[in-house]
Coordinates of C-alpha atoms in Angstrom, one line a residue:
Chain A
M165 CA -25.0 -120.9 -48.9
N166 CA -21.8 -119.3 -50.1
E167 CA -21.5 -121.9 -52.9
Q168 CA -24.9 -120.8 -54.2
F169 CA -23.9 -117.2 -54.0
D170 CA -20.7 -117.8 -55.8
K171 CA -22.5 -119.8 -58.5
E172 CA -25.0 -117.1 -59.1
L173 CA -22.4 -114.4 -59.1
R174 CA -20.3 -116.4 -61.6
D175 CA -23.3 -117.0 -64.0
H176 CA -24.3 -113.3 -63.7
I177 CA -20.8 -112.2 -64.7
K178 CA -20.8 -114.6 -67.6
D179 CA -24.1 -113.5 -68.9
T180 CA -23.4 -109.8 -68.4
F181 CA -20.2 -109.9 -70.5
D182 CA -21.4 -112.3 -73.1
V183 CA -23.7 -109.5 -74.3
Y184 CA -21.3 -106.6 -73.3
H185 CA -21.9 -103.6 -75.5
D186 CA -19.1 -101.2 -76.4
Q187 CA -19.6 -98.2 -78.8
M188 CA -15.9 -97.5 -79.3
A189 CA -15.3 -100.0 -82.1
D190 CA -14.3 -97.3 -84.7
D191 CA -11.8 -95.8 -82.3
G192 CA -10.4 -99.2 -81.6
W193 CA -10.1 -100.0 -85.3
K194 CA -8.0 -96.9 -85.9
K195 CA -5.7 -97.7 -83.0
Y196 CA -5.4 -101.2 -84.3
Q197 CA -4.3 -99.9 -87.7
Q198 CA -1.7 -97.7 -86.1
K199 CA -0.3 -100.5 -84.0
V200 CA 0.0 -102.7 -87.1
K201 CA 1.8 -100.0 -88.9
R202 CA 4.2 -99.5 -86.0
K203 CA 5.0 -103.1 -85.8
K204 CA 5.7 -103.4 -89.5
L205 CA 8.0 -100.4 -89.5
R206 CA 10.0 -101.7 -86.5
A207 CA 10.3 -105.2 -88.1
F208 CA 11.4 -103.6 -91.4
L209 CA 14.0 -101.5 -89.6
L210 CA 15.3 -104.4 -87.6
W211 CA 15.6 -106.6 -90.8
S212 CA 17.2 -103.9 -92.8
V213 CA 19.9 -102.7 -90.4
P214 CA 22.1 -105.8 -90.6
S215 CA 21.2 -106.3 -94.3
G216 CA 21.9 -102.7 -95.1
M217 CA 25.3 -102.8 -93.4
A218 CA 26.2 -105.9 -95.3
A219 CA 25.0 -104.4 -98.5
A220 CA 26.9 -101.2 -97.8
L221 CA 30.1 -103.3 -97.2
A222 CA 29.5 -105.2 -100.5
I223 CA 29.1 -101.8 -102.3
L224 CA 32.2 -100.5 -100.8
W225 CA 34.1 -103.6 -101.9
L226 CA 32.8 -103.2 -105.4
L227 CA 34.0 -99.6 -105.4
N228 CA 37.3 -100.7 -104.0
I229 CA 37.7 -103.3 -106.7
T230 CA 37.0 -100.6 -109.4
V231 CA 39.6 -98.3 -107.8
Q232 CA 42.0 -101.1 -107.5
I233 CA 41.7 -102.0 -111.2
E234 CA 42.3 -98.4 -112.2
N235 CA 45.4 -98.2 -110.1
Q236 CA 46.7 -101.4 -111.4
E237 CA 46.5 -100.1 -114.9
T238 CA 48.5 -97.0 -114.2
L239 CA 50.9 -98.4 -111.7
K240 CA 54.1 -99.8 -113.2
P241 CA 56.7 -102.0 -111.4
L242 CA 59.6 -100.2 -109.9
Q243 CA 62.7 -100.9 -111.7
I244 CA 65.7 -101.0 -109.4
G245 CA 69.2 -101.5 -110.5
K246 CA 71.9 -102.3 -108.2
N247 CA 73.3 -98.8 -108.1
I248 CA 70.7 -96.6 -109.7
I249 CA 67.6 -95.6 -107.8
Q250 CA 64.8 -93.3 -108.7
K251 CA 64.1 -90.7 -106.2
P252 CA 61.0 -89.0 -104.6
S253 CA 60.1 -85.5 -105.6
K254 CA 61.4 -83.7 -102.4
T255 CA 64.4 -83.7 -100.2
I256 CA 64.3 -85.9 -97.2
H257 CA 66.7 -85.7 -94.4
L258 CA 67.4 -88.8 -92.4
K259 CA 69.3 -88.4 -89.2
D260 CA 70.8 -91.1 -87.2
K261 CA 71.2 -89.6 -83.9
A262 CA 73.5 -92.2 -82.6
V263 CA 75.9 -92.1 -85.5
S264 CA 75.3 -88.4 -86.5
K265 CA 75.1 -89.4 -90.1
E266 CA 73.1 -87.6 -92.6
I267 CA 72.0 -88.9 -95.9
E268 CA 70.8 -86.3 -98.3
I269 CA 68.9 -87.3 -101.3
A270 CA 68.3 -85.2 -104.3
M271 CA 64.8 -85.9 -105.3
D272 CA 65.0 -85.0 -108.8
N273 CA 68.3 -86.5 -109.6
Q274 CA 69.6 -89.9 -110.1
I275 CA 72.0 -91.0 -107.5
E276 CA 74.7 -93.5 -108.1
V277 CA 75.2 -95.4 -104.9
S278 CA 78.2 -97.4 -104.1
E279 CA 78.9 -99.1 -100.8
N280 CA 79.7 -96.1 -98.7
E281 CA 79.5 -93.3 -101.1
I282 CA 76.7 -91.2 -102.4
K283 CA 77.3 -89.2 -105.5
K284 CA 75.0 -86.8 -107.3
R285 CA 74.3 -86.7 -110.9
E286 CA 72.6 -84.0 -112.8
T287 CA 70.4 -86.2 -114.8
F288 CA 66.7 -85.5 -114.5
V289 CA 64.4 -88.4 -113.9
K290 CA 60.6 -88.3 -114.3
T291 CA 58.6 -90.2 -111.8
P292 CA 55.2 -91.4 -112.9
K293 CA 52.3 -89.2 -111.8
A294 CA 50.4 -92.1 -110.4
H295 CA 53.2 -92.8 -108.0
A296 CA 53.3 -89.3 -106.6
E297 CA 49.5 -89.0 -106.4
A298 CA 49.0 -92.3 -104.9
S299 CA 51.4 -91.7 -102.0
M300 CA 48.9 -90.4 -99.6
A301 CA 48.9 -93.0 -96.8
L302 CA 51.6 -95.5 -96.3
A303 CA 50.7 -99.1 -95.4
S304 CA 52.6 -98.7 -92.2
N305 CA 54.0 -96.3 -89.7
F306 CA 57.2 -97.3 -88.2
V307 CA 58.0 -95.9 -84.8
V308 CA 61.3 -96.6 -83.2
D309 CA 62.0 -94.6 -80.1
D310 CA 62.4 -91.1 -81.3
Y311 CA 62.8 -92.0 -84.9
F312 CA 60.0 -91.5 -87.3
F313 CA 61.0 -93.4 -90.4
L314 CA 59.4 -92.5 -93.6
N315 CA 55.8 -91.6 -93.5
D316 CA 54.5 -90.5 -90.2
T317 CA 52.4 -87.6 -91.2
S318 CA 52.7 -85.8 -87.8
A319 CA 56.5 -85.8 -88.1
S320 CA 57.2 -85.3 -91.7
P321 CA 55.5 -82.9 -94.0
V322 CA 56.5 -84.9 -97.0
E323 CA 54.2 -87.6 -98.4
I324 CA 56.3 -90.4 -99.5
S325 CA 55.1 -93.2 -101.5
A326 CA 55.6 -96.9 -100.7
K327 CA 58.2 -97.0 -103.3
N328 CA 60.3 -94.7 -101.3
I329 CA 60.2 -96.9 -98.3
S330 CA 62.0 -99.4 -100.4
L331 CA 64.2 -96.7 -101.6
M332 CA 65.2 -95.6 -98.1
T333 CA 65.8 -99.1 -96.9
Q334 CA 68.0 -99.9 -99.9
L335 CA 69.9 -96.7 -99.3
T336 CA 70.5 -97.6 -95.6
Q337 CA 71.4 -101.1 -96.7
H338 CA 74.0 -100.0 -99.3
S339 CA 75.5 -97.2 -97.2
I340 CA 75.7 -98.7 -93.8
T341 CA 75.6 -102.5 -93.7
P342 CA 78.3 -104.4 -95.4
V343 CA 76.3 -107.6 -94.8
D344 CA 74.2 -108.3 -97.9
F345 CA 70.7 -107.3 -97.1
A346 CA 70.0 -105.9 -100.5
P347 CA 66.4 -106.7 -101.3
S348 CA 65.6 -108.4 -104.5
T349 CA 63.2 -106.7 -106.9
S350 CA 60.5 -109.0 -105.7
E351 CA 60.7 -107.4 -102.3
V352 CA 60.0 -104.0 -103.7
I353 CA 56.9 -102.5 -102.1
T354 CA 54.4 -101.2 -104.5
A355 CA 51.9 -98.6 -103.8
D356 CA 48.9 -101.0 -103.8
R357 CA 50.1 -103.3 -101.1
K358 CA 47.4 -102.0 -98.8
H359 CA 44.6 -103.0 -101.2
R360 CA 42.8 -106.3 -100.8
T361 CA 40.2 -108.1 -102.9
S362 CA 37.0 -109.3 -101.2
N363 CA 33.2 -109.7 -101.5
G364 CA 30.3 -109.9 -99.1
Q365 CA 26.7 -111.1 -99.0
T366 CA 23.9 -111.1 -96.3
S367 CA 20.3 -111.8 -95.6
S368 CA 18.2 -111.3 -92.5
I369 CA 15.1 -112.7 -90.8
L370 CA 12.4 -111.4 -88.4
A371 CA 9.3 -113.2 -87.1
L372 CA 6.1 -111.0 -87.1
A373 CA 2.5 -111.0 -86.7
A374 CA 0.8 -111.2 -90.1
T375 CA -1.3 -108.3 -91.2
P376 CA -2.9 -107.6 -94.5
Q377 CA -0.9 -105.8 -97.0
N378 CA -3.2 -102.9 -97.3
A379 CA -4.2 -102.5 -93.6
Y380 CA -2.7 -99.0 -93.7
T381 CA -2.0 -96.3 -96.1
G382 CA 1.0 -94.2 -96.9
D383 CA 4.3 -94.4 -98.6
V384 CA 5.4 -97.3 -96.3
K385 CA 2.8 -99.5 -97.8
N386 CA 4.4 -99.9 -101.1
A387 CA 8.0 -100.0 -99.7
I388 CA 7.3 -103.0 -97.4
A389 CA 4.4 -104.8 -98.9
K390 CA 6.6 -107.2 -100.8
P391 CA 9.2 -107.9 -98.3
F392 CA 6.7 -108.2 -95.5
K393 CA 5.6 -111.6 -96.5
T394 CA 9.2 -112.6 -96.5
L395 CA 9.5 -111.1 -93.0
K396 CA 7.2 -113.8 -91.6
K397 CA 9.9 -116.4 -92.1
M398 CA 12.6 -114.3 -90.6
R399 CA 14.2 -114.3 -87.1
L400 CA 16.6 -111.9 -85.5
G401 CA 19.2 -112.7 -82.9
L402 CA 21.9 -111.1 -80.8
D403 CA 25.1 -113.0 -80.9
A404 CA 28.1 -113.0 -78.5
S405 CA 31.0 -115.4 -78.8
T406 CA 34.3 -116.1 -77.3
F407 CA 37.1 -117.8 -79.2
M408 CA 40.7 -118.5 -79.6
N409 CA 42.7 -118.0 -82.8
F410 CA 45.1 -120.4 -84.5
T411 CA 47.7 -119.9 -87.3
Q412 CA 50.3 -122.0 -88.9
E413 CA 52.6 -121.2 -85.9
G414 CA 50.0 -122.7 -83.5
V415 CA 47.3 -121.7 -81.2
N416 CA 47.2 -118.2 -79.6
E417 CA 46.2 -118.4 -76.0
D418 CA 44.5 -115.0 -75.9
L419 CA 40.7 -115.1 -75.5
N420 CA 38.9 -113.0 -78.1
L421 CA 35.4 -111.7 -78.1
A422 CA 32.9 -110.9 -80.8
V423 CA 29.3 -109.4 -80.6
G424 CA 26.8 -108.8 -83.3
I425 CA 23.5 -109.4 -84.8
I426 CA 22.5 -112.5 -86.7
S427 CA 19.4 -112.8 -88.9
E428 CA 17.9 -116.0 -90.1
Y429 CA 15.5 -116.8 -92.9
R430 CA 13.6 -120.1 -92.9
L431 CA 13.8 -121.9 -96.2
S432 CA 11.8 -125.0 -95.1
N433 CA 10.9 -126.8 -91.9
K434 CA 14.4 -127.9 -91.3
F435 CA 16.6 -125.7 -93.4
S436 CA 17.4 -122.0 -93.0
I437 CA 19.9 -119.5 -94.1
S438 CA 21.6 -117.1 -91.8
S439 CA 23.7 -114.0 -92.0
G440 CA 24.5 -110.8 -90.2
F441 CA 27.6 -109.2 -88.8
N442 CA 29.9 -109.5 -85.9
L443 CA 32.4 -107.0 -84.6
N444 CA 35.3 -109.0 -83.3
K445 CA 38.9 -108.9 -82.3
Q446 CA 41.4 -111.4 -83.7
T447 CA 44.8 -112.1 -82.3
A448 CA 47.7 -114.0 -83.7
A449 CA 51.3 -114.7 -82.9
F450 CA 53.6 -115.4 -85.7
I451 CA 57.2 -115.3 -86.9
S452 CA 57.6 -112.4 -89.2
N453 CA 59.9 -112.2 -92.2
N454 CA 59.3 -108.6 -92.9
P455 CA 62.5 -107.1 -94.4
Q456 CA 61.5 -103.5 -93.6
Q457 CA 61.0 -104.3 -89.9
N458 CA 64.3 -106.3 -89.9
N459 CA 66.2 -103.3 -91.5
T460 CA 64.7 -100.7 -89.2
A461 CA 65.5 -102.8 -86.2
T462 CA 69.0 -103.3 -87.6
E463 CA 69.4 -99.6 -88.1
K464 CA 68.2 -99.0 -84.6
A465 CA 70.5 -101.6 -82.9
F466 CA 73.5 -100.8 -84.8
T467 CA 75.9 -98.5 -82.9
N468 CA 79.5 -99.3 -83.1
A469 CA 78.9 -102.7 -84.7
V470 CA 80.5 -104.0 -87.7
A471 CA 77.5 -106.0 -88.6
A472 CA 73.9 -106.6 -87.3
V473 CA 72.0 -109.7 -87.9
V474 CA 68.3 -110.2 -87.1
T475 CA 67.9 -113.5 -85.4
Q476 CA 64.2 -113.5 -84.7
N477 CA 61.2 -111.4 -85.5
F478 CA 58.3 -112.5 -83.4
S479 CA 55.1 -110.6 -83.9
N480 CA 51.8 -110.3 -82.0
A481 CA 48.9 -109.1 -84.2
R482 CA 45.7 -107.5 -83.0
L483 CA 43.1 -107.2 -85.7
V484 CA 39.7 -105.5 -85.2
G485 CA 37.2 -106.1 -87.9
I486 CA 33.7 -107.1 -88.9
D487 CA 32.8 -110.8 -89.7
I488 CA 30.0 -111.3 -92.1
P489 CA 28.8 -114.9 -92.0
L490 CA 26.6 -116.6 -94.6
Q491 CA 25.6 -120.1 -93.5
V492 CA 23.1 -122.8 -94.1
K493 CA 21.5 -124.4 -91.1
Y494 CA 19.8 -127.7 -90.5
T495 CA 17.6 -127.9 -87.5
S496 CA 16.4 -131.2 -86.0
S497 CA 12.7 -131.8 -85.2
S498 CA 13.5 -133.7 -82.1
K499 CA 11.0 -133.0 -79.3
K500 CA 13.5 -133.4 -76.5
I501 CA 16.4 -131.5 -77.8
N502 CA 16.4 -128.9 -80.4
W503 CA 19.8 -129.2 -82.1
F504 CA 21.1 -127.9 -85.3
I505 CA 24.1 -128.0 -87.7
S506 CA 25.4 -125.0 -89.5
S507 CA 28.0 -124.5 -92.2
G508 CA 29.0 -121.8 -94.5
F509 CA 31.6 -119.0 -95.2
S510 CA 32.5 -115.7 -93.5
S511 CA 33.7 -112.6 -95.2
Y512 CA 35.8 -110.3 -93.2
T513 CA 36.7 -106.6 -93.3
L514 CA 39.4 -104.9 -91.2
L515 CA 38.9 -101.8 -89.2
N516 CA 42.2 -101.7 -87.3
E517 CA 45.3 -103.7 -87.2
R518 CA 48.2 -103.5 -84.8
Y519 CA 51.4 -105.5 -84.7
L520 CA 53.8 -105.7 -81.8
N521 CA 57.0 -107.0 -83.2
N522 CA 59.7 -108.3 -80.9
I523 CA 62.9 -108.4 -82.9
S524 CA 66.1 -109.9 -81.6
V525 CA 69.2 -108.4 -83.3
V526 CA 72.8 -109.7 -82.8
N527 CA 75.5 -107.1 -83.2
Y528 CA 79.0 -108.1 -84.2
S529 CA 81.4 -105.5 -83.1
F530 CA 85.2 -105.4 -82.6
T531 CA 84.8 -105.7 -78.9
G532 CA 82.5 -108.8 -79.0
V533 CA 79.0 -110.0 -79.7
E534 CA 76.0 -108.1 -78.3
T535 CA 72.3 -109.0 -78.5
N536 CA 69.7 -106.3 -78.6
N537 CA 65.9 -106.8 -78.3
I538 CA 64.0 -104.2 -80.2
V539 CA 60.2 -103.7 -80.1
L540 CA 58.5 -102.1 -83.0
E541 CA 54.9 -101.1 -82.9
E542 CA 53.0 -100.8 -86.1
E543 CA 49.5 -99.7 -86.5
N544 CA 47.2 -99.1 -89.5
N545 CA 43.7 -97.8 -89.1
N546 CA 43.5 -95.6 -92.1
N547 CA 41.8 -97.9 -94.6
L548 CA 38.4 -98.8 -93.1
F549 CA 36.5 -101.3 -95.0
S550 CA 39.0 -101.5 -97.7
N551 CA 40.4 -104.9 -96.7
L552 CA 37.2 -106.8 -97.4
Q553 CA 37.8 -110.5 -97.9
L554 CA 35.2 -112.7 -99.5
A555 CA 34.8 -116.1 -98.0
R556 CA 37.8 -115.6 -95.7
T557 CA 36.9 -118.6 -93.6
L558 CA 35.0 -121.8 -93.8
N559 CA 32.7 -122.3 -90.9
F560 CA 31.2 -125.2 -89.2
S561 CA 29.2 -125.4 -86.0
V562 CA 26.7 -127.5 -84.1
G563 CA 24.5 -126.3 -81.3
I564 CA 21.3 -126.5 -79.3
N565 CA 18.4 -124.2 -78.8
I566 CA 17.2 -123.7 -75.3
P567 CA 13.8 -122.0 -74.8
V568 CA 13.8 -119.2 -72.5
K569 CA 10.4 -119.0 -70.8
N570 CA 7.9 -118.5 -73.6
V571 CA 9.4 -115.6 -75.2
T572 CA 12.9 -116.2 -76.6
S573 CA 15.4 -119.0 -77.0
L574 CA 19.1 -119.2 -76.3
A575 CA 21.4 -121.0 -78.8
I576 CA 24.7 -122.4 -77.6
E577 CA 26.9 -123.1 -80.6
P578 CA 30.5 -124.3 -80.5
F579 CA 32.1 -123.5 -83.8
I580 CA 35.2 -123.6 -85.8
K581 CA 36.4 -121.3 -88.6
Y582 CA 39.1 -122.5 -91.0
P583 CA 41.0 -119.8 -92.8
L584 CA 40.8 -119.8 -96.6
R585 CA 42.4 -116.4 -97.3
T586 CA 44.9 -114.2 -95.6
V587 CA 44.1 -110.9 -93.9
G588 CA 46.0 -107.8 -93.0
N589 CA 49.2 -106.3 -94.0
E590 CA 51.1 -109.3 -92.8
R591 CA 48.8 -111.7 -94.8
L592 CA 47.9 -113.8 -91.9
E593 CA 45.9 -116.9 -92.2
I594 CA 43.9 -116.8 -88.9
G595 CA 41.4 -119.5 -87.9
S596 CA 39.3 -119.5 -84.8
S597 CA 37.5 -121.9 -82.6
G598 CA 35.2 -121.1 -79.8
V599 CA 31.6 -121.0 -78.6
S600 CA 28.8 -118.6 -79.6
F601 CA 25.7 -117.6 -77.5
R602 CA 22.8 -116.4 -79.5
L603 CA 19.7 -114.9 -78.0
N604 CA 16.9 -115.4 -80.6
L605 CA 14.3 -112.7 -80.6
N606 CA 10.8 -113.5 -81.7
K607 CA 7.7 -111.5 -82.2
S608 CA 6.6 -111.6 -78.7
L609 CA 9.2 -109.1 -77.8
F610 CA 8.0 -106.6 -80.3
K611 CA 4.5 -106.0 -78.9
Chain B
M169 CA -23.7 -95.7 -93.9
K170 CA -24.0 -99.5 -93.8
H171 CA -20.8 -101.4 -94.1
P172 CA -20.7 -103.4 -97.4
Y173 CA -19.7 -106.6 -95.5
S174 CA -22.3 -106.2 -92.7
S175 CA -24.5 -108.8 -94.3
L176 CA -21.9 -111.5 -94.5
S177 CA -21.7 -114.3 -92.0
D178 CA -18.7 -114.9 -89.8
Q179 CA -17.5 -117.8 -92.0
E180 CA -17.7 -115.7 -95.1
L181 CA -15.8 -112.9 -93.4
I182 CA -13.1 -115.4 -92.3
I183 CA -12.8 -116.6 -95.9
K184 CA -12.2 -113.0 -97.1
C185 CA -9.8 -112.3 -94.3
R186 CA -7.7 -115.2 -95.4
K187 CA -7.2 -113.3 -98.7
D188 CA -6.1 -110.2 -96.7
D189 CA -9.2 -108.3 -97.5
V190 CA -9.0 -105.2 -95.3
K191 CA -12.6 -104.4 -95.3
A192 CA -13.5 -107.9 -94.2
Q193 CA -11.0 -107.6 -91.4
E194 CA -12.5 -104.3 -90.3
M195 CA -16.0 -105.8 -90.2
L196 CA -14.8 -108.8 -88.3
Y197 CA -12.9 -106.5 -85.9
K198 CA -16.0 -104.4 -85.3
R199 CA -18.3 -107.4 -85.0
F200 CA -16.2 -109.0 -82.2
Y201 CA -14.8 -105.8 -80.6
A202 CA -17.3 -105.6 -77.8
Y203 CA -17.0 -109.3 -77.1
A204 CA -13.2 -109.0 -76.9
M205 CA -13.5 -105.9 -74.7
G206 CA -15.8 -107.6 -72.3
I207 CA -13.3 -110.3 -71.8
S208 CA -10.2 -108.0 -71.7
L209 CA -11.8 -105.5 -69.2
R210 CA -12.2 -108.3 -66.6
Y211 CA -8.5 -108.9 -66.7
C212 CA -7.0 -105.5 -67.2
I213 CA -6.9 -102.6 -64.8
N214 CA -7.9 -99.8 -67.1
R215 CA -9.5 -99.3 -70.5
D216 CA -6.3 -98.5 -72.3
D217 CA -4.6 -101.7 -71.3
A218 CA -7.8 -103.6 -72.2
L219 CA -7.8 -102.0 -75.7
E220 CA -4.1 -102.9 -76.2
T221 CA -4.8 -106.5 -75.3
V222 CA -7.8 -106.5 -77.7
N223 CA -5.7 -105.2 -80.5
D224 CA -2.9 -107.7 -79.8
A225 CA -5.6 -110.5 -79.9
F226 CA -6.9 -109.3 -83.2
I227 CA -3.3 -109.3 -84.6
K228 CA -2.9 -112.9 -83.5
L229 CA -6.3 -113.7 -84.9
F230 CA -5.6 -112.4 -88.4
K231 CA -2.3 -114.1 -88.4
T232 CA -3.5 -117.5 -87.5
I233 CA -6.9 -117.2 -89.3
K234 CA -5.5 -119.0 -92.3
T235 CA -5.1 -122.1 -90.3
F236 CA -8.5 -121.9 -88.7
E237 CA -10.9 -124.7 -89.7
N238 CA -14.1 -123.7 -91.3
E239 CA -16.2 -126.1 -89.3
R240 CA -15.2 -124.6 -86.0
L241 CA -17.0 -121.7 -84.3
I242 CA -14.8 -118.6 -84.2
K243 CA -16.1 -117.3 -80.9
P244 CA -14.6 -119.9 -78.5
W245 CA -11.4 -119.9 -80.5
F246 CA -11.1 -116.1 -80.4
R247 CA -12.1 -116.1 -76.7
Q248 CA -9.0 -118.2 -76.0
I249 CA -6.8 -115.8 -78.0
V250 CA -8.1 -112.8 -76.0
V251 CA -7.7 -114.6 -72.7
N252 CA -4.1 -115.6 -73.6
S253 CA -3.3 -112.0 -74.7
A254 CA -4.7 -110.6 -71.5
I255 CA -2.6 -113.0 -69.4
D256 CA 0.5 -112.1 -71.4
S257 CA -0.1 -108.4 -70.8
R258 CA -0.8 -108.9 -67.1
R259 CA 1.9 -111.5 -66.4
K260 CA 4.6 -108.9 -66.1
N261 CA 2.6 -107.0 -63.5
L262 CA 2.3 -110.2 -61.4
K263 CA 6.0 -110.1 -60.6
H264 CA 5.8 -106.7 -59.1
S265 CA 2.5 -107.0 -57.3
T266 CA 2.1 -108.1 -53.7
V267 CA -0.9 -109.7 -52.3
L268 CA -2.5 -107.5 -49.8
D269 CA -5.1 -108.7 -47.3
I270 CA -8.0 -106.4 -47.6
E271 CA -9.8 -105.8 -44.4
Y272 CA -13.5 -105.5 -44.8
A273 CA -16.3 -104.9 -42.5
E274 CA -17.8 -107.7 -40.6
E275 CA -19.2 -110.3 -43.1
K276 CA -22.9 -110.1 -43.5
P277 CA -24.9 -113.0 -44.8
A278 CA -24.7 -113.1 -48.5
N279 CA -27.9 -112.0 -50.3
N280 CA -28.5 -113.6 -53.7
Q281 CA -31.0 -111.1 -54.7
I282 CA -28.4 -108.4 -54.8
I283 CA -26.6 -110.1 -57.7
S284 CA -29.2 -109.5 -60.3
K285 CA -28.9 -105.7 -59.6
I286 CA -25.3 -105.6 -60.4
N287 CA -24.4 -104.3 -64.0
A288 CA -21.3 -104.6 -66.0
Q289 CA -19.6 -101.5 -64.7
D290 CA -20.3 -102.5 -61.1
I291 CA -18.8 -106.0 -61.8
L292 CA -15.6 -104.3 -63.2
K293 CA -15.3 -102.1 -60.2
L294 CA -15.6 -105.2 -58.0
L295 CA -13.0 -107.0 -59.9
D296 CA -10.7 -104.0 -59.8
E297 CA -10.7 -104.1 -56.1
L298 CA -9.3 -107.5 -56.1
P299 CA -5.5 -108.0 -56.1
E300 CA -4.1 -108.7 -59.5
I301 CA -3.4 -112.5 -59.0
H302 CA -6.9 -113.1 -57.5
R303 CA -8.6 -111.3 -60.3
L304 CA -6.7 -113.3 -62.9
I305 CA -7.4 -116.7 -61.3
F306 CA -11.0 -115.8 -60.6
N307 CA -11.5 -114.9 -64.3
L308 CA -9.6 -117.9 -65.5
Y309 CA -11.3 -120.5 -63.3
E310 CA -14.9 -119.1 -62.7
I311 CA -15.7 -117.3 -66.0
D312 CA -13.3 -118.8 -68.6
G313 CA -13.4 -122.4 -67.4
Y314 CA -9.7 -123.1 -67.0
S315 CA -8.8 -125.9 -64.5
H316 CA -6.3 -125.2 -61.7
E317 CA -3.7 -127.3 -63.4
E318 CA -4.0 -125.2 -66.6
I319 CA -3.8 -122.0 -64.5
S320 CA -0.7 -123.2 -62.7
D321 CA 0.9 -123.9 -66.0
I322 CA -0.1 -120.4 -67.4
L323 CA 0.9 -118.4 -64.4
D324 CA 3.8 -120.6 -63.4
I325 CA 2.4 -121.1 -59.9
P326 CA 1.6 -124.3 -58.0
S327 CA -2.0 -125.6 -58.5
S328 CA -2.5 -125.5 -54.7
S329 CA -1.7 -121.7 -54.8
S330 CA -4.3 -121.3 -57.5
R331 CA -6.9 -123.0 -55.3
V332 CA -6.0 -120.8 -52.3
Y333 CA -6.1 -117.6 -54.4
L334 CA -9.4 -118.5 -55.9
S335 CA -10.9 -119.2 -52.5
R336 CA -9.6 -115.8 -51.3
A337 CA -11.0 -114.1 -54.4
K338 CA -14.4 -115.5 -53.9
D339 CA -14.4 -114.6 -50.2
K340 CA -13.4 -111.0 -51.0
L341 CA -16.0 -110.7 -53.8
R342 CA -18.7 -111.7 -51.3
K343 CA -17.6 -109.1 -48.9
L344 CA -17.4 -106.5 -51.6
V345 CA -20.8 -107.2 -52.9
N346 CA -22.3 -107.1 -49.5
N347 CA -20.4 -104.0 -48.6
H348 CA -21.3 -102.1 -51.7
F349 CA -24.7 -103.3 -52.5
Y350 CA -26.3 -104.8 -49.5
L351 CA -26.8 -101.6 -47.7
N352 CA -28.2 -100.0 -50.8
Y353 CA -30.5 -102.9 -51.3
E354 CA -31.8 -102.7 -47.7
R355 CA -32.3 -99.0 -48.1
A356 CA -34.2 -99.6 -51.3
I357 CA -36.4 -102.1 -49.6

């Protein structure tokens, strides 16, 4: 009897709702159009954010190139004779607390420098305007205990050009150290050492429900009508990776992290192109041959010594920047395992670089040999986005896509990035190898 | 004012929709709106959720309409889209819902004559009184024709659980019909 009741109830429900009437169709259509409009806007914003950032970086790079070209035209190489040195425009006092020496430099005069003597001349020397004007920010701030060498803006009111760094180091060399540390003219620091050449490209992808182009009205319609068709082949993903760096000196054991957004555009059933940006931290350990650091350490370590020799300068670099990959991806059509291969290039722009230099200095004194270990910390975060390197690394990776329920998929992708260009003030060639985890977002999440 | 596309058949509307004709889409929407709402209301708790489900279904419909074969009837195909959209929207609620045993009055013998008196709104009220999972499975199996294996795959539950929930849903519906309509029917008589 219950079965009969159930059957009749079922049939009645079916018949009732097969002819169900609802008079709210017009209201429903309006809400449908609003929903479609919201989805298009959201998809457009999600597509344009990574692309816009990459485009902005590219524009900044182009502007930087233009400025660099202008600077190169006005900048002239510094001519340094053995004993005649051009001076900055203001007086600088350098005090060596340990030795209580004071070196006075007349900015507007040529100074003839001999081994332990400084004499003044009355001859007036003009310095190029470009050198004075381009002296705003030094490439480096050197901090040694209580000493602020050269351009630390908080300690010294004087803005000193990079040329003057060389000037100061040469003065200290000639006046203090009998050992021949005199730099050659090739070691002269020019004002543009902080500039780098680079380029960047991007594209981004998002999957969406299709709607007619003119399903809504308004200004947005024209703005996104064309790219909306393209958006159908696009997909967005959140990327997190962990990796280790390697340089010519070997593998750095520090574990680095990167997070970012990757967008993918499908070219065909098997091929796609991906881009985006990753904020990452790079580390590297290397042996530095920076003469400025060596001289600074020598100056610091030298007390009653007759001579001081730098035996080792070991540096640890910490670079924070944005990696912008551009890669082509081949995806298999295997039913069991969804695997893919990807290859391409990454551009890179620096946000912050920090170097921890461990310098070992041997002092030769009349009483014996003494070894000092000096740590110099150098940080530069003044030139955001100015160190944009096009195709800094060559990338290669393989991976698998794991579906996550019916909504997203997770890609696990071991990768290697081989350096093609240098990065940072120390011109490091840093490669990396690690694994990336990418959560691919699809349309279901944007309901 | 009569819609310019009101005289077109479903197939003709589909052809125009493939060309992204907004007016054709509007006509198709309004033509199948009530049908979709009838399906969606059986699954969703309230009208707003049902409308959201219907609009999601239409978005999917217009997206996949280009791959729709002309020889097929649109209604069964669209029905499946609506049901899938309703399940997707209700799926998240299933995780947080608990199955409560509803205590009813003593079960009276089921009276088949009552059923014909029940209108659409009454049916929706009856279904609303069922727990979420019971309502879903009852709709999927009894009304929309899914098998227990298909239901277990959709809802990610064992097929034995699907059978148990369906049995409980039918028991409860019997009790609800008798409790709500039997007395009124007897009084009417």
